[in-house]
Amino acid sequence: MDITTAEQAALRLTVIIASNREGRFAPVVADWFLARAREHQGLDIEVLDLAETELPTALSHQPSPAVQAQLAIISPKLADADAFVVITPEYNHSFPAALKNLIDWHFAQWQAKPVGFVSYGGISGGLRAVEQLRQVFAETHSVTVRDTVSFQHVHGLFDENGEHREPSQADAAVKKMLDQVAWWAHALRQAKTVRPYAG
């Protein structure tokens, strides 16, 4: 892909739903976010829901056939992405184990790509999970964008139809975050057409 083609092609955004917890609130937040992300121009969106994956916590350089089959589904979604948005709750001041497991099973797939965050929880709005994720993604050579979308006391913010009760501020936050993700994704994709990333 040359620079001109890289500038014109739609960005491939993989949205990772991090919670696999029973009774999770993640689908409400994810559906709300995806509806807005699909309105953002120039994005080709893929969803990776960790409730639908089964990667073992025991990492291996020679995974079993069952694990290889899982990776054959999951890994291309990460490898093909130009950028990521992680939708995560906060559990005990951190992020879900399933997300850490996904990150640790991969490395090159994350490199030189931007990551945005949508977080939710109680009083912190999931921001403590995001702060830890910034450190983890730095180790994978990813670029995390500054602005996030966060929901404090999330259960009270959405109605029975999954709509945000006061959406204007949250909608603006989504646009700002996705604008930053898109800027970095274009810049990094173009840079990689000139020279491979020195990871």
Coordinates of C-alpha atoms in Angstrom, one line a residue:
M1 CA 0.0 0.0 0.0
D2 CA 1.5 3.3 -1.0
I3 CA 1.0 6.6 0.9
T4 CA -1.8 7.8 -1.4
T5 CA -3.7 4.5 -1.0
A6 CA -3.1 4.5 2.8
E7 CA -4.6 8.0 3.0
Q8 CA -7.7 7.1 1.2
A9 CA -8.5 3.6 2.5
A10 CA -10.9 3.2 5.4
L11 CA -9.4 2.7 8.8
R12 CA -9.9 -0.8 10.2
L13 CA -11.0 -0.3 13.8
T14 CA -11.3 -3.3 16.1
V15 CA -13.5 -2.7 19.1
I16 CA -12.7 -5.0 22.0
I17 CA -15.4 -5.7 24.6
A18 CA -13.3 -6.6 27.6
S19 CA -15.8 -8.0 30.1
N20 CA -16.8 -11.6 30.1
R21 CA -18.4 -11.5 33.5
E22 CA -21.8 -13.1 34.1
G23 CA -24.5 -10.4 34.2
R24 CA -22.1 -7.8 32.6
F25 CA -23.3 -4.3 31.7
A26 CA -20.9 -4.3 28.7
P27 CA -23.4 -4.9 26.0
V28 CA -25.3 -1.8 26.9
V29 CA -22.2 0.4 26.7
A30 CA -20.9 -1.4 23.6
D31 CA -24.1 -1.1 21.6
W32 CA -24.3 2.6 22.5
F33 CA -20.7 3.2 21.5
L34 CA -20.9 1.2 18.3
A35 CA -23.9 3.1 17.1
R36 CA -21.9 6.3 17.4
A37 CA -18.7 4.9 16.0
R38 CA -20.5 3.7 12.9
E39 CA -21.5 7.3 12.3
H40 CA -17.8 8.4 12.3
Q41 CA -16.6 8.7 8.7
G42 CA -13.8 6.5 7.4
L43 CA -14.0 3.6 9.8
D44 CA -14.5 -0.1 9.0
I45 CA -15.4 -1.6 12.4
E46 CA -14.8 -5.1 13.6
V47 CA -16.0 -6.3 17.1
L48 CA -14.1 -8.7 19.3
D49 CA -16.2 -9.7 22.3
L50 CA -14.1 -11.5 24.9
A51 CA -17.2 -13.3 26.2
E52 CA -17.1 -15.2 23.0
T53 CA -13.4 -16.3 23.3
E54 CA -11.7 -19.0 25.3
L55 CA -8.0 -18.4 25.6
P56 CA -6.3 -20.2 28.5
T57 CA -4.4 -18.2 31.0
A58 CA -1.4 -20.6 30.6
L59 CA 0.5 -19.1 27.8
S60 CA 2.4 -21.4 25.4
H61 CA 4.6 -21.2 22.4
Q62 CA 3.1 -24.5 21.3
P63 CA -0.6 -24.1 21.9
S64 CA -3.0 -27.1 21.6
P65 CA -5.1 -27.5 18.5
A66 CA -8.1 -26.1 20.4
V67 CA -6.2 -23.0 21.3
Q68 CA -4.8 -22.7 17.8
A69 CA -8.3 -22.7 16.5
Q70 CA -9.3 -19.9 18.9
L71 CA -6.2 -17.9 17.8
A72 CA -7.1 -18.4 14.2
I73 CA -10.3 -16.5 14.8
I74 CA -9.0 -13.8 17.2
S75 CA -5.5 -13.0 16.0
P76 CA -6.4 -11.9 12.5
K77 CA -8.9 -9.4 13.9
L78 CA -6.0 -7.8 15.8
A79 CA -3.4 -8.1 13.0
D80 CA -5.7 -6.6 10.4
A81 CA -6.6 -3.6 12.6
D82 CA -5.2 -0.1 12.1
A83 CA -6.5 0.9 15.5
F84 CA -8.3 -0.3 18.6
V85 CA -10.9 0.9 21.0
V86 CA -11.2 -1.0 24.3
I87 CA -14.5 -1.0 26.2
T88 CA -13.6 -1.9 29.7
P89 CA -15.2 -1.9 33.2
E90 CA -13.1 -1.5 36.3
Y91 CA -12.8 -4.5 38.7
N92 CA -11.0 -3.9 42.0
H93 CA -9.2 -0.8 40.7
S94 CA -8.1 -2.7 37.5
F95 CA -9.3 -4.2 34.3
P96 CA -10.7 -7.6 33.5
A97 CA -8.4 -10.7 33.5
A98 CA -9.7 -11.7 30.1
L99 CA -8.4 -8.5 28.6
K100 CA -4.9 -9.0 30.0
N101 CA -4.9 -12.5 28.7
L102 CA -5.8 -11.3 25.2
I103 CA -3.0 -8.8 25.3
D104 CA -0.5 -11.3 26.6
W105 CA -1.3 -13.9 23.9
H106 CA -0.3 -11.3 21.2
F107 CA 2.5 -8.9 20.6
A108 CA 3.3 -7.9 17.0
Q109 CA -0.5 -7.4 16.4
W110 CA -0.5 -4.4 18.7
Q111 CA 2.6 -2.7 17.5
A112 CA 2.6 0.9 16.2
K113 CA -1.2 1.2 16.4
P114 CA -3.4 3.6 18.4
V115 CA -5.7 2.5 21.3
G116 CA -8.7 4.5 22.6
F117 CA -10.7 3.7 25.7
V118 CA -14.3 3.6 26.7
S119 CA -14.5 2.8 30.4
Y120 CA -17.3 2.5 33.0
G121 CA -17.8 1.8 36.6
G122 CA -18.6 3.4 39.9
I123 CA -17.3 6.7 41.2
S124 CA -14.1 6.5 39.1
G125 CA -15.8 5.8 35.8
G126 CA -13.3 3.1 35.1
L127 CA -10.4 5.5 34.8
R128 CA -8.2 3.5 37.2
A129 CA -8.5 0.6 34.8
V130 CA -7.5 2.8 31.9
E131 CA -4.5 4.2 33.7
Q132 CA -3.2 0.7 34.2
L133 CA -4.0 -0.2 30.6
R134 CA -1.9 2.7 29.4
Q135 CA 1.2 1.1 31.0
V136 CA 0.4 -2.3 29.6
F137 CA -0.1 -1.1 26.0
A138 CA 3.1 1.0 26.2
E139 CA 4.9 -2.3 26.6
T140 CA 3.3 -3.6 23.4
H141 CA 4.5 -0.5 21.4
S142 CA 1.0 0.8 21.1
V143 CA 0.0 4.5 21.3
T144 CA -2.8 5.3 23.7
V145 CA -4.8 8.5 22.9
R146 CA -5.2 11.1 25.6
D147 CA -9.0 11.6 25.7
T148 CA -11.3 8.8 26.8
V149 CA -15.0 8.2 27.2
S150 CA -15.9 7.3 30.7
F151 CA -19.1 6.6 32.6
Q152 CA -19.4 7.1 36.4
H153 CA -22.2 5.2 38.2
V154 CA -22.9 3.7 34.8
H155 CA -26.2 1.9 35.7
G156 CA -28.0 5.1 36.2
L157 CA -26.9 6.7 33.0
F158 CA -28.8 4.5 30.5
D159 CA -32.5 3.9 30.2
E160 CA -34.2 0.6 29.7
N161 CA -33.6 0.8 25.9
G162 CA -29.9 1.3 26.3
E163 CA -30.0 5.0 25.4
H164 CA -27.9 7.5 27.4
R165 CA -30.2 9.8 29.4
E166 CA -28.1 12.9 28.7
P167 CA -26.1 12.1 25.7
S168 CA -24.6 15.4 24.5
Q169 CA -21.5 15.4 26.6
A170 CA -20.9 11.6 26.0
D171 CA -21.5 12.0 22.3
A172 CA -18.9 14.8 22.1
A173 CA -16.4 12.7 24.1
V174 CA -16.8 9.8 21.6
K175 CA -16.2 12.1 18.6
K176 CA -13.1 13.6 20.2
M177 CA -11.6 10.3 21.1
L178 CA -12.3 8.8 17.7
D179 CA -10.9 11.8 16.0
Q180 CA -7.6 11.3 17.9
V181 CA -7.6 7.5 17.2
A182 CA -8.2 8.2 13.5
W183 CA -5.4 10.8 13.4
W184 CA -2.9 8.4 14.9
A185 CA -4.1 5.5 12.8
H186 CA -3.6 7.5 9.6
A187 CA -0.2 8.8 10.7
L188 CA 1.1 5.4 11.8
R189 CA -0.3 3.6 8.7
Q190 CA 1.4 6.1 6.4
A191 CA 4.6 5.9 8.3
K192 CA 4.7 2.1 8.0
T193 CA 4.4 2.5 4.2
V194 CA 7.7 4.4 4.2
R195 CA 9.6 2.1 6.6
P196 CA 8.7 -0.9 8.8
Y197 CA 8.3 -0.2 12.5
A198 CA 11.5 -0.8 14.4
G199 CA 9.9 -3.0 17.1

